[in-house]
Short mmCIF file of C-alpha atoms in Angstrom, two decimals:
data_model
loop_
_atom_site.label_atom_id
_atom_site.label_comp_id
_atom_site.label_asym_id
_atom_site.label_seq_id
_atom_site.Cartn_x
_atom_site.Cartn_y
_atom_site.Cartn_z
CA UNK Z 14 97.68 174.75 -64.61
CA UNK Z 15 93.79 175.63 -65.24
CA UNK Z 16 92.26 178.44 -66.70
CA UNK Z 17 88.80 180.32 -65.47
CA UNK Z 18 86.57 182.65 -67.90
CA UNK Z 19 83.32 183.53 -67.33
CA UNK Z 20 80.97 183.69 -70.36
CA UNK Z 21 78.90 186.94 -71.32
CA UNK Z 22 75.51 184.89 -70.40
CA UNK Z 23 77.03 183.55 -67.01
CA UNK Z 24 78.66 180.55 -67.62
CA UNK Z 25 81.97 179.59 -65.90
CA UNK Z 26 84.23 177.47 -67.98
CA UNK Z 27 87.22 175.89 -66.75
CA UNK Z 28 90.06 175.02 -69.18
CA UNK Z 29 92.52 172.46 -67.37
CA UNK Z 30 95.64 171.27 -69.81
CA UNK Z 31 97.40 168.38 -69.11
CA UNK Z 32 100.27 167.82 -70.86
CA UNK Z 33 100.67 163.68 -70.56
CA UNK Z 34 97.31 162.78 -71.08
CA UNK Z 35 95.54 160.85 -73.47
CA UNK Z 36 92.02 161.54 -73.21
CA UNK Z 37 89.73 164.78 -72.48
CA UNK Z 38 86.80 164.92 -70.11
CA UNK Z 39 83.88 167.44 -70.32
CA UNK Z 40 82.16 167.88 -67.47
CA UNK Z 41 78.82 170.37 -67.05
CA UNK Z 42 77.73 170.68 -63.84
CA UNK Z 43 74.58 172.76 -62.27
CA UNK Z 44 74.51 174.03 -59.03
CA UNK Z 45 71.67 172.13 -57.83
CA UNK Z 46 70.58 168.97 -56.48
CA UNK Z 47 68.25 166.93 -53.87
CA UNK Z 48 68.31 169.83 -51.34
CA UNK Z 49 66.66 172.32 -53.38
CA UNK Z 50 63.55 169.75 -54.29
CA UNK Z 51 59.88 170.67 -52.78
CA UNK Z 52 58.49 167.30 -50.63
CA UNK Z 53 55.80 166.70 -53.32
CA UNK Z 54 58.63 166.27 -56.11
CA UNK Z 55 61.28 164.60 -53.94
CA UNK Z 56 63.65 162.84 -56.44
CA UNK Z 57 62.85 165.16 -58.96
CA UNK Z 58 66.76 166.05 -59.59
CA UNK Z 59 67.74 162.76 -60.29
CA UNK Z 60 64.72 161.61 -62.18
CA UNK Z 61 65.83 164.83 -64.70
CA UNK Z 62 69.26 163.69 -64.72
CA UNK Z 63 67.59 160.37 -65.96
CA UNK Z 64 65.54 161.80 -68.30
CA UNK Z 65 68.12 164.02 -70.43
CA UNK Z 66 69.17 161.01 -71.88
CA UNK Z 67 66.07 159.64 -73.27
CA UNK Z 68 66.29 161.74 -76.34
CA UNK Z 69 66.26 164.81 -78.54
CA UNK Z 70 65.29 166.52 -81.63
CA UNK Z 71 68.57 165.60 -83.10
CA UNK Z 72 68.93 162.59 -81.60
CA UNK Z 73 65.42 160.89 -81.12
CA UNK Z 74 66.07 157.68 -78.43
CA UNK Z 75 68.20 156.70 -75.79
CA UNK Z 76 70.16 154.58 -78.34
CA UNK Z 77 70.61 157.53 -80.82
CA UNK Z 78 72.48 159.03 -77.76
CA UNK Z 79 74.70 156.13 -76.35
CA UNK Z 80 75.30 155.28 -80.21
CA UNK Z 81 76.78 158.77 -81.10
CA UNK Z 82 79.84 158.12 -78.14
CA UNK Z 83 79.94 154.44 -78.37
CA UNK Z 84 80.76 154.47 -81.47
CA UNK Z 85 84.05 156.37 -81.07
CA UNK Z 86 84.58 154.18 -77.72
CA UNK Z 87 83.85 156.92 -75.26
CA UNK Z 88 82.96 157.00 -72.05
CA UNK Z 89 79.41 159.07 -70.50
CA UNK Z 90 76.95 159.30 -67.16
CA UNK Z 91 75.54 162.12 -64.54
CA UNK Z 92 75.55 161.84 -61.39
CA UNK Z 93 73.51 163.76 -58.74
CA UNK Z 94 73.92 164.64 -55.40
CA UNK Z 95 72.28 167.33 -52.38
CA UNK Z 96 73.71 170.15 -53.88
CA UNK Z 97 74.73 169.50 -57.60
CA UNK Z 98 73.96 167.43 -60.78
CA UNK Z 99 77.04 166.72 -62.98
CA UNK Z 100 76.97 164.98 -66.62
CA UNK Z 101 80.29 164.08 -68.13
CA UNK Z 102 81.62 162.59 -71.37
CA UNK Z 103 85.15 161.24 -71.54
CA UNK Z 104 86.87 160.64 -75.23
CA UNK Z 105 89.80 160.44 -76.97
CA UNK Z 106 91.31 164.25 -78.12
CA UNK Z 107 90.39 164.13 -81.43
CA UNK Z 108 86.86 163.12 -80.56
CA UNK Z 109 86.39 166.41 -77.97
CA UNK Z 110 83.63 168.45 -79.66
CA UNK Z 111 81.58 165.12 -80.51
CA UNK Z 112 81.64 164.77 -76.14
CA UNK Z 113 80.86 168.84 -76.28
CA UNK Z 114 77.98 168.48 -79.05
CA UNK Z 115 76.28 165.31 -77.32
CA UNK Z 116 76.33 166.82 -73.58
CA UNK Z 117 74.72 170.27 -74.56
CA UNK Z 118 72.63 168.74 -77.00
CA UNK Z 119 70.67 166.80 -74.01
CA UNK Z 120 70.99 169.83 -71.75
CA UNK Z 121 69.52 172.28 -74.08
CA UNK Z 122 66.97 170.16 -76.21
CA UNK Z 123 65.71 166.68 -74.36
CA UNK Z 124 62.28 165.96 -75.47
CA UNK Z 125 61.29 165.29 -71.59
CA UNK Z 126 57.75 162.91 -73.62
CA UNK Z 127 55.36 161.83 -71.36
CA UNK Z 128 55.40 157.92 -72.32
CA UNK Z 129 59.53 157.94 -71.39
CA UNK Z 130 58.83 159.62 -68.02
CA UNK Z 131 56.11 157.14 -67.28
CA UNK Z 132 58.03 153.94 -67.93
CA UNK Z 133 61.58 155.73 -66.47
CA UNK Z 134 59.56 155.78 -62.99
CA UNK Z 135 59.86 152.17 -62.67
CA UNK Z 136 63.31 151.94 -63.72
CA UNK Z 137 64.14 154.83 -60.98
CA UNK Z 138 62.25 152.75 -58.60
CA UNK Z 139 63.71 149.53 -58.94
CA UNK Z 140 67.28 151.80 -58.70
CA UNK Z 141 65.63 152.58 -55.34
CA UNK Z 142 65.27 149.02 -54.20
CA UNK Z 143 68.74 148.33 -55.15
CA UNK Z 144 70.01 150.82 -53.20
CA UNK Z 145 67.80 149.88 -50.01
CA UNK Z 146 68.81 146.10 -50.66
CA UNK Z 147 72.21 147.30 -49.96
CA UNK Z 148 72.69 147.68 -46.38
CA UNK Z 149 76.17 148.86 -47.01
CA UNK Z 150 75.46 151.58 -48.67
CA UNK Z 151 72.01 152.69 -47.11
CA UNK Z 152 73.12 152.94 -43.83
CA UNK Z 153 74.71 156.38 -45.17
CA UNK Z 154 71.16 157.90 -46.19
CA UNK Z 155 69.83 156.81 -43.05
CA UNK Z 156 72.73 158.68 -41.27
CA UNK Z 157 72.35 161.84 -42.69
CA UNK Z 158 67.68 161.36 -42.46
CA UNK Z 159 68.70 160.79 -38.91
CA UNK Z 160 70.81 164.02 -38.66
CA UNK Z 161 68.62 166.13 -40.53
CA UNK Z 162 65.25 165.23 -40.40
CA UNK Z 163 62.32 165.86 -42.09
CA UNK Z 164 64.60 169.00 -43.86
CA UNK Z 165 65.52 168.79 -47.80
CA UNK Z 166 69.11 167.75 -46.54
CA UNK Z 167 67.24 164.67 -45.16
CA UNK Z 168 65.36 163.09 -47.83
CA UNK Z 169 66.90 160.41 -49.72
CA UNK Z 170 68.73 161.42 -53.15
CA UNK Z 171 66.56 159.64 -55.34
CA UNK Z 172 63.36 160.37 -53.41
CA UNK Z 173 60.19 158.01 -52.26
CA UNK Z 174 58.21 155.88 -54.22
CA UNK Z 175 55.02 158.30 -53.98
CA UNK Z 176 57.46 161.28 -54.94
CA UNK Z 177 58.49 159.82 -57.55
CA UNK Z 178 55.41 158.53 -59.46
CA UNK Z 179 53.49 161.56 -59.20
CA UNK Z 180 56.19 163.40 -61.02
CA UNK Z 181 54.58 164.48 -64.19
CA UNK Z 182 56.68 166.43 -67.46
CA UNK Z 183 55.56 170.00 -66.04
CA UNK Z 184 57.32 169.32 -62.66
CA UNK Z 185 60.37 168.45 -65.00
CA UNK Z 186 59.56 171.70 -67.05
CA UNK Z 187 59.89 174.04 -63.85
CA UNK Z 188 62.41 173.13 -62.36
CA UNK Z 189 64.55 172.75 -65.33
CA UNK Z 190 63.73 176.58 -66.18
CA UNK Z 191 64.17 177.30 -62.55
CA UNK Z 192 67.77 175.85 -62.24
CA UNK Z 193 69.35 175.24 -65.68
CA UNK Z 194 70.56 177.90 -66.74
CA UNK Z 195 73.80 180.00 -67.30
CA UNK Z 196 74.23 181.29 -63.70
CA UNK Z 197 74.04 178.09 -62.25
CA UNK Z 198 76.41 176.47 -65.04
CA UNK Z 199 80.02 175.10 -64.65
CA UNK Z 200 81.39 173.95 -67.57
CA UNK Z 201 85.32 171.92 -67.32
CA UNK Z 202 87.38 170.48 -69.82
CA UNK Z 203 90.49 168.87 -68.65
CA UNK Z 204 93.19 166.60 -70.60
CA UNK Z 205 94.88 166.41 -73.49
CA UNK Z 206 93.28 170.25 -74.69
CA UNK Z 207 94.57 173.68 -76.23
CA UNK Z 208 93.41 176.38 -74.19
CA UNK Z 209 91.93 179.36 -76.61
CA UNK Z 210 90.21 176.30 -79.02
CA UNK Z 211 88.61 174.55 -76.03
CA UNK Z 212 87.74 177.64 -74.41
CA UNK Z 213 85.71 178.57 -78.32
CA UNK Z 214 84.13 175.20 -78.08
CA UNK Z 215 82.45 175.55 -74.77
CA UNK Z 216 81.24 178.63 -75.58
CA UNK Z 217 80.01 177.77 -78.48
CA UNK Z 218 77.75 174.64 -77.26
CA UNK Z 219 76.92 176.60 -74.26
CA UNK Z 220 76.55 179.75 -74.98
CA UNK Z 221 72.51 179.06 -75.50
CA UNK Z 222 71.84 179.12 -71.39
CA UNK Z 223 69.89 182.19 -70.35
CA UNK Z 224 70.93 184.20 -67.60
CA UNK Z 225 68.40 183.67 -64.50
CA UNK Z 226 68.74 184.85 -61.00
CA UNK Z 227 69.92 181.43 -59.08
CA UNK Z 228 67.64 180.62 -56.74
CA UNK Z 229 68.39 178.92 -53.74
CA UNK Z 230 67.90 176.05 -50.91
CA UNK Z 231 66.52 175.97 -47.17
CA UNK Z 232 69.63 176.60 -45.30
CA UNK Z 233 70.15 173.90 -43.29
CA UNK Z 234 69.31 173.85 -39.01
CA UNK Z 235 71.54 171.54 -36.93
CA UNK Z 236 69.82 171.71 -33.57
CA UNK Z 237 70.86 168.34 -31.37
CA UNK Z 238 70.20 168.28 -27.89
CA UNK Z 239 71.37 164.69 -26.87
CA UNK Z 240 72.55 161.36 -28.71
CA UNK Z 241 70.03 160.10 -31.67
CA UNK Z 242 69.63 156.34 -32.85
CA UNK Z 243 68.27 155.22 -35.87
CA UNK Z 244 67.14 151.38 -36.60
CA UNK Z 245 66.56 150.27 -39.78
CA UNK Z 246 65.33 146.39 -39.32
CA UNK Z 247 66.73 144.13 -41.64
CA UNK Z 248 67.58 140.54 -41.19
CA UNK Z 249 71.29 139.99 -42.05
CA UNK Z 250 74.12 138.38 -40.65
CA UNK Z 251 76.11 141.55 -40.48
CA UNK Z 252 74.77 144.74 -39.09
CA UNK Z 253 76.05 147.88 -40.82
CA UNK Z 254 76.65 151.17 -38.69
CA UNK Z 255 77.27 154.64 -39.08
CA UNK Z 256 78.64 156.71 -35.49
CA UNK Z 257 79.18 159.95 -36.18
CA UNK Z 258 78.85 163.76 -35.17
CA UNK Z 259 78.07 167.01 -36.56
CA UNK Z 260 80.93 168.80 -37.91
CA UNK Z 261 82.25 171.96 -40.57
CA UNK Z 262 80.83 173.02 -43.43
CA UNK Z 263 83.37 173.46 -46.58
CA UNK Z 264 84.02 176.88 -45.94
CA UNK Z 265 84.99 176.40 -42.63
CA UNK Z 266 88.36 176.71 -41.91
CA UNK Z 267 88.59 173.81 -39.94
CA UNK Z 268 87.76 171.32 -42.42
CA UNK Z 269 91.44 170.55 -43.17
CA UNK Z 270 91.88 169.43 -39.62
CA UNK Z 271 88.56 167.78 -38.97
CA UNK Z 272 89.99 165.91 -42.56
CA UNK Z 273 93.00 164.79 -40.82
CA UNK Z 274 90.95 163.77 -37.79
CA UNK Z 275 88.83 161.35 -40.02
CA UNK Z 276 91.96 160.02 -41.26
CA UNK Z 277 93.88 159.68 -38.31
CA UNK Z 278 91.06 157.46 -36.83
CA UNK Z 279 89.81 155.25 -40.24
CA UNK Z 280 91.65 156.34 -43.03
CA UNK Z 281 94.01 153.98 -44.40
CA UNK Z 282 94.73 150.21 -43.00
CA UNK Z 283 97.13 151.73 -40.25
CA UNK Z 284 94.64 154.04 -39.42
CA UNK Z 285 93.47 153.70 -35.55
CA UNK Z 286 90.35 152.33 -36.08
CA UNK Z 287 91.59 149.92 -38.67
CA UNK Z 288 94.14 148.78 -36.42
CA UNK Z 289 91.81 148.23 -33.00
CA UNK Z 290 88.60 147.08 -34.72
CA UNK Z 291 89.77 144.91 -37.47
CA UNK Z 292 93.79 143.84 -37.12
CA UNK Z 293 93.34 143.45 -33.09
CA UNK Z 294 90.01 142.36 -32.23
CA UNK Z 295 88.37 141.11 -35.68
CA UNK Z 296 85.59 142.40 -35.64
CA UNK Z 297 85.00 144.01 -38.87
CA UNK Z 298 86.12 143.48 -42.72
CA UNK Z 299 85.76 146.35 -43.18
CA UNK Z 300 86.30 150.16 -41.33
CA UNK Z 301 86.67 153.53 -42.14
CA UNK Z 302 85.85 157.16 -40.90
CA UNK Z 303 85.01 160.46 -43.47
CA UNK Z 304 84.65 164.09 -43.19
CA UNK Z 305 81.68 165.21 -45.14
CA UNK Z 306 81.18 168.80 -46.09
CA UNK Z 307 78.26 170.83 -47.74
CA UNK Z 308 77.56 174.45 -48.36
CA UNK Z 309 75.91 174.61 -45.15
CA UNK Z 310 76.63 171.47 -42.94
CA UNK Z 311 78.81 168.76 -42.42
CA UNK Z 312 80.04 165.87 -40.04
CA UNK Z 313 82.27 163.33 -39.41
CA UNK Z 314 81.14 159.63 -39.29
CA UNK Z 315 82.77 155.92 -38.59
CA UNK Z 316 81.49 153.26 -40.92
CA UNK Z 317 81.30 149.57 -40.27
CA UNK Z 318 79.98 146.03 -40.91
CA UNK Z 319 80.04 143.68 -38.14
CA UNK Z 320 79.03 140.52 -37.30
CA UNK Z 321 75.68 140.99 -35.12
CA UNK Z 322 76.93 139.06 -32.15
CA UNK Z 323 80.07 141.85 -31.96
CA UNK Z 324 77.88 144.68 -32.93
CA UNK Z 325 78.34 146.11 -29.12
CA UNK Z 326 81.81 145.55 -28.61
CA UNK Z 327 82.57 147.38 -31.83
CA UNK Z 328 80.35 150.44 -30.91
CA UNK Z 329 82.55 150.43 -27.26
CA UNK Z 330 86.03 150.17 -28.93
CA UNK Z 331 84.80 152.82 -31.78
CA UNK Z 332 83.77 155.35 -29.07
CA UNK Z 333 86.68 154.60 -26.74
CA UNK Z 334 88.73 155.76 -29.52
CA UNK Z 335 86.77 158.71 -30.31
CA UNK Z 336 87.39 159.62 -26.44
CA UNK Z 337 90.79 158.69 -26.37
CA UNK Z 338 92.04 161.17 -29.36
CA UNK Z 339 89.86 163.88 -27.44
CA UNK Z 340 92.23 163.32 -24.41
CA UNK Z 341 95.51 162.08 -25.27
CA UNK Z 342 95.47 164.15 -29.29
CA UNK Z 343 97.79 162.83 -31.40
CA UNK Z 344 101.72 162.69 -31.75
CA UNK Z 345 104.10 164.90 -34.37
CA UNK Z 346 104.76 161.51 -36.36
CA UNK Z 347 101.63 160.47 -36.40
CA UNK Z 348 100.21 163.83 -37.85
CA UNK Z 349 103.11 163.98 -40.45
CA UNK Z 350 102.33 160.52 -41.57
CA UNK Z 351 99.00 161.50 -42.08
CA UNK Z 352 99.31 164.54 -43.80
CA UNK Z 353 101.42 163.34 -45.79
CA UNK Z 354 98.87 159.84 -47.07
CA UNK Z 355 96.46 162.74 -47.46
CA UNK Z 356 98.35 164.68 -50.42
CA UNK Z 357 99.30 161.16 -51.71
CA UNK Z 358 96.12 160.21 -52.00
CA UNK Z 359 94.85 163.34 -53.52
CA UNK Z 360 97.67 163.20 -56.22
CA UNK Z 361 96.79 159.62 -57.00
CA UNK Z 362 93.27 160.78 -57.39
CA UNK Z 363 93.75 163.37 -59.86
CA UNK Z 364 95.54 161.36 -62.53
CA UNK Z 365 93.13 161.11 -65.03
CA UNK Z 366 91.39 163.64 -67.25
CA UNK Z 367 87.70 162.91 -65.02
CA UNK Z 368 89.06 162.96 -61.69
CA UNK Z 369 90.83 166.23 -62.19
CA UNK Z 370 88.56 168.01 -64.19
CA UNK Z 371 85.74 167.00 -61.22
CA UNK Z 372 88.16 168.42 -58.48
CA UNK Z 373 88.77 171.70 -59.87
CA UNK Z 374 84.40 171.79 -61.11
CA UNK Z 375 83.44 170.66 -57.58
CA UNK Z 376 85.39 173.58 -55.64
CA UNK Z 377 83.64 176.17 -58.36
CA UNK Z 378 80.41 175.10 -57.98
CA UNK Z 379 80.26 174.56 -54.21
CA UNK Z 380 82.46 177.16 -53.27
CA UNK Z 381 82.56 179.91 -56.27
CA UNK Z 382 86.59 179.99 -55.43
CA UNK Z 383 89.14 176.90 -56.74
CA UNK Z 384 91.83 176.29 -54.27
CA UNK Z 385 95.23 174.78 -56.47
CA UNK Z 386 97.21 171.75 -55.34
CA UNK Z 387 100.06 173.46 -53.89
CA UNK Z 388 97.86 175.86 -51.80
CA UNK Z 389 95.34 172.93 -50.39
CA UNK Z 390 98.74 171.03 -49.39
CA UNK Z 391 100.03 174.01 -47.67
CA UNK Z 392 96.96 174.16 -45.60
CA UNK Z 393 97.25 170.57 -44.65
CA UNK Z 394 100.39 171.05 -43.68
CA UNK Z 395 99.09 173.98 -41.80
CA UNK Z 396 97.50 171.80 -39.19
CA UNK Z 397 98.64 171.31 -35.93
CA UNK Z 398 98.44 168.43 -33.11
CA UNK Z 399 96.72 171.44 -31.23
CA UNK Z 400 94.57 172.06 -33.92
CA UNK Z 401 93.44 168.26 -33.80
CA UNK Z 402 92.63 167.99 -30.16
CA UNK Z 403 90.89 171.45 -30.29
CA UNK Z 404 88.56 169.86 -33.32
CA UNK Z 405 88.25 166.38 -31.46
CA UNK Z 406 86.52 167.82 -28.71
CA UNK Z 407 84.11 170.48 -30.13
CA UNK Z 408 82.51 168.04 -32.58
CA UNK Z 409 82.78 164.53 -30.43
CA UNK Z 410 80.34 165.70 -27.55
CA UNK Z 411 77.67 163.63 -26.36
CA UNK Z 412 75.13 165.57 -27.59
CA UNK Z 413 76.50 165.88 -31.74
CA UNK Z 414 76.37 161.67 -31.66
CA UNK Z 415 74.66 160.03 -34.09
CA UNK Z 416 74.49 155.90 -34.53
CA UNK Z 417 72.52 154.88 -37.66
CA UNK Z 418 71.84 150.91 -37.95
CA UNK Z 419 70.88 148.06 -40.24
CA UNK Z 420 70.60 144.83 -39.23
CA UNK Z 421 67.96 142.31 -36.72
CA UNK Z 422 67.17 145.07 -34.08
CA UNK Z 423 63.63 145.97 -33.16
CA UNK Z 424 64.61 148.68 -30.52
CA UNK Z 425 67.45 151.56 -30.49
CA UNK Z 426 66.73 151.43 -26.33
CA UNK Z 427 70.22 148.52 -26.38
CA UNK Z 428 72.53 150.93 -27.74
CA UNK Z 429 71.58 153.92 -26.10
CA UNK Z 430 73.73 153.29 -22.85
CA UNK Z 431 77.23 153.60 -24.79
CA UNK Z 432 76.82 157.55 -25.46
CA UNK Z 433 78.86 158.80 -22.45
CA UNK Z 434 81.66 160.53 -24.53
#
């Protein structure tokens, strides 16, 4: 059960009530992100998300924040993404409006000084190195800068190094009044809540968001013509890939079967690829395939680490299955079984008072529409083996591949001979 309002300035709230739990989550999240960034401020969504938390009128310093939740042993971050920026606060019930009074406080009043933004640049920097130290994770920015280019879409989250120390407070001061406000604003609490109160409290800390006309991002062109590489050199002892094609975007109404696709190939440890690359041929710890949606894009992509010597084999067996599922589809049990992990993993996921309040904030802010549980399993179940076949072969053409690489490679030229699909 959930409950949607929309406030008199713009705001939608989302009341979510559940009866067995023991904490409460707020969760405000704005309706933009990397994507909507000009080149010469690239980062500059994250680097805010940073900054809020530096300090206020009320609360002066980064400690006089993290203090005021600490001290009541609750739990607080942001997170941003291409197309949104979320900050959350998790507590105990009777601790709710201290969560609601902190969050808006550093929304609506964050000093944004000069001296903080100056010294947070090398903190976001060295963030940046950590990231790119991590071939495991980087590989998946270089995947999507391969598929999109030099487009918003493309650039890295957190941005460049150049980007992001030429930022200065005014570039924080315009695109703050540019994209926080009350249009662009979903507010969620979800736990252990009564509706009408929690519905007062976020209006009242919220209700000081002006109504703006949202403005949006480049839509995003996916133009492909034949197979694309991407080397990153690195030396390691295991090279990380990502092989993937362009798929759905989330309104598509596909994406529940290009889901199942993912998982039929690499989602779970009797998932295809699981089975062929790791349990039968050892060539990987670890394996696993995703469907990725945006407002305007999407794809589906195999991840892997490999030992380098077996880095060619594995890119063989990954697209013979890829072919194979094109040809042969998949069987009645083996859709069923899948289907049915799906749900079980979504249920599992939504157990606490975070993860579900995120669900239902993520489908309003992406989509303007929240699809319930029962509904989003009825569409699962929905899906056909003809449906799966059909989806197989209009994204997994030769000319929608992708490979994105890290490891001891100088040229892309080797791998370019296995994209015969």
């Amino acid at each position: 059960m959930f409950y949607r309002t929309k406030h008199k300035n713009g705001t939608r709230i989302i009341i979510a009530p559940i009866r067995d739990a023991k904490t409460v989550t707020l969760l405000a999240l704005f309706g933009v992100g990397s994507k909507y960034e000009r080149d010469q401020v690239a980062g500059v969504s994250h680097f805010l998300e940073h900054m809020f938390f530096k300090g206020t009128e009320k609360r002066p310093s980064s400690l006089a924040i993290s203090e005021y939740l600490d001290e009541v042993g609750g739990e607080y971050n942001a997170f941003t993404s291409k197309e949104y920026t979320g900050y959350y606060a998790k507590v105990t019930p009777k601790h709710t409006e201290r969560a609601l009074d902190m969050i808006s406080d550093i929304l609506k009043n964050s000093k944004l000084e000069p001296e903080k933004i100056e010294r947070e640049k090398n903190v976001i920097i060295e963030e940046m190195n950590m990231y790119q130290d991590s071939p495991m994770m980087y590989v998946g920015d270089l995947f999507e800068s391969l598929l999109y280019q030099k487009q918003p879409a493309g650039r890295l989250i957190i941005g460049n190094k150049k980007s992001v120390k030429n930022i200065q407070r005014a570039d924080f001061v315009k695109y703050y009044h540019d994209h926080y406000h009350a249009n662009n604003l979903v507010v969620c609490l979800a736990g252990k809540i009564t509706p009408e109160i929690s519905r007062e409290l976020a209006r009242k800390y919220f209700s000081g968001f002006a109504s703006k006309k949202i403005i949006d991002k480049k839509q995003v062109r996916e133009k492909q013509a034949k197979p694309e590489i991407l080397i990153h050199h690195k030396v390691t002892d295991q090279s990380h890939i990502y092989l993937g094609c362009r798929g759905y975007d989330i309104n598509n109404k596909d994406k529940y079967a290009l889901s199942i696709l993912a998982a039929i190939l690499g989602g779970g440890m009797s998932s295809r690829l699981f089975i062929s690359v790791r349990e039968k041929l050892g060539l990987a710890y670890y394996i696993r395939c995703d469907a990725e949606f945006f407002t305007d894009s999407g794809y589906l992509a195999v991840h892997a680490g490999v030992d380098n010597k077996n880095i060619d084999k594995a890119i063989q067996v990954i697209l013979n299955e890829l072919n194979k599922i094109k040809k042969t589809g998949v069987s009645e049990k083996e859709l069923k079984k899948v289907q049915e992990y799906i749900k079980g993993k979504t249920m599992m996921g939504l157990e606490g008072s975070d993860d579900y309040g995120l669900w239902l904030s993520l489908q309003e802010i992406l989509t303007g529409k929240i699809i319930d549980i029962d509904r989003k399993f009825k569409l699962i179940d929905q899906v056909k083996s003809s449906d799966i076949i059909r989806v197989a072969n209009d994204v997994m053409v030769n000319r929608k591949l992708n490979l994105a690489i890290i490891g001891p490679y100088h040229s892309a030229s080797r791998f370019g001979k296995y994209f015969n699909l």
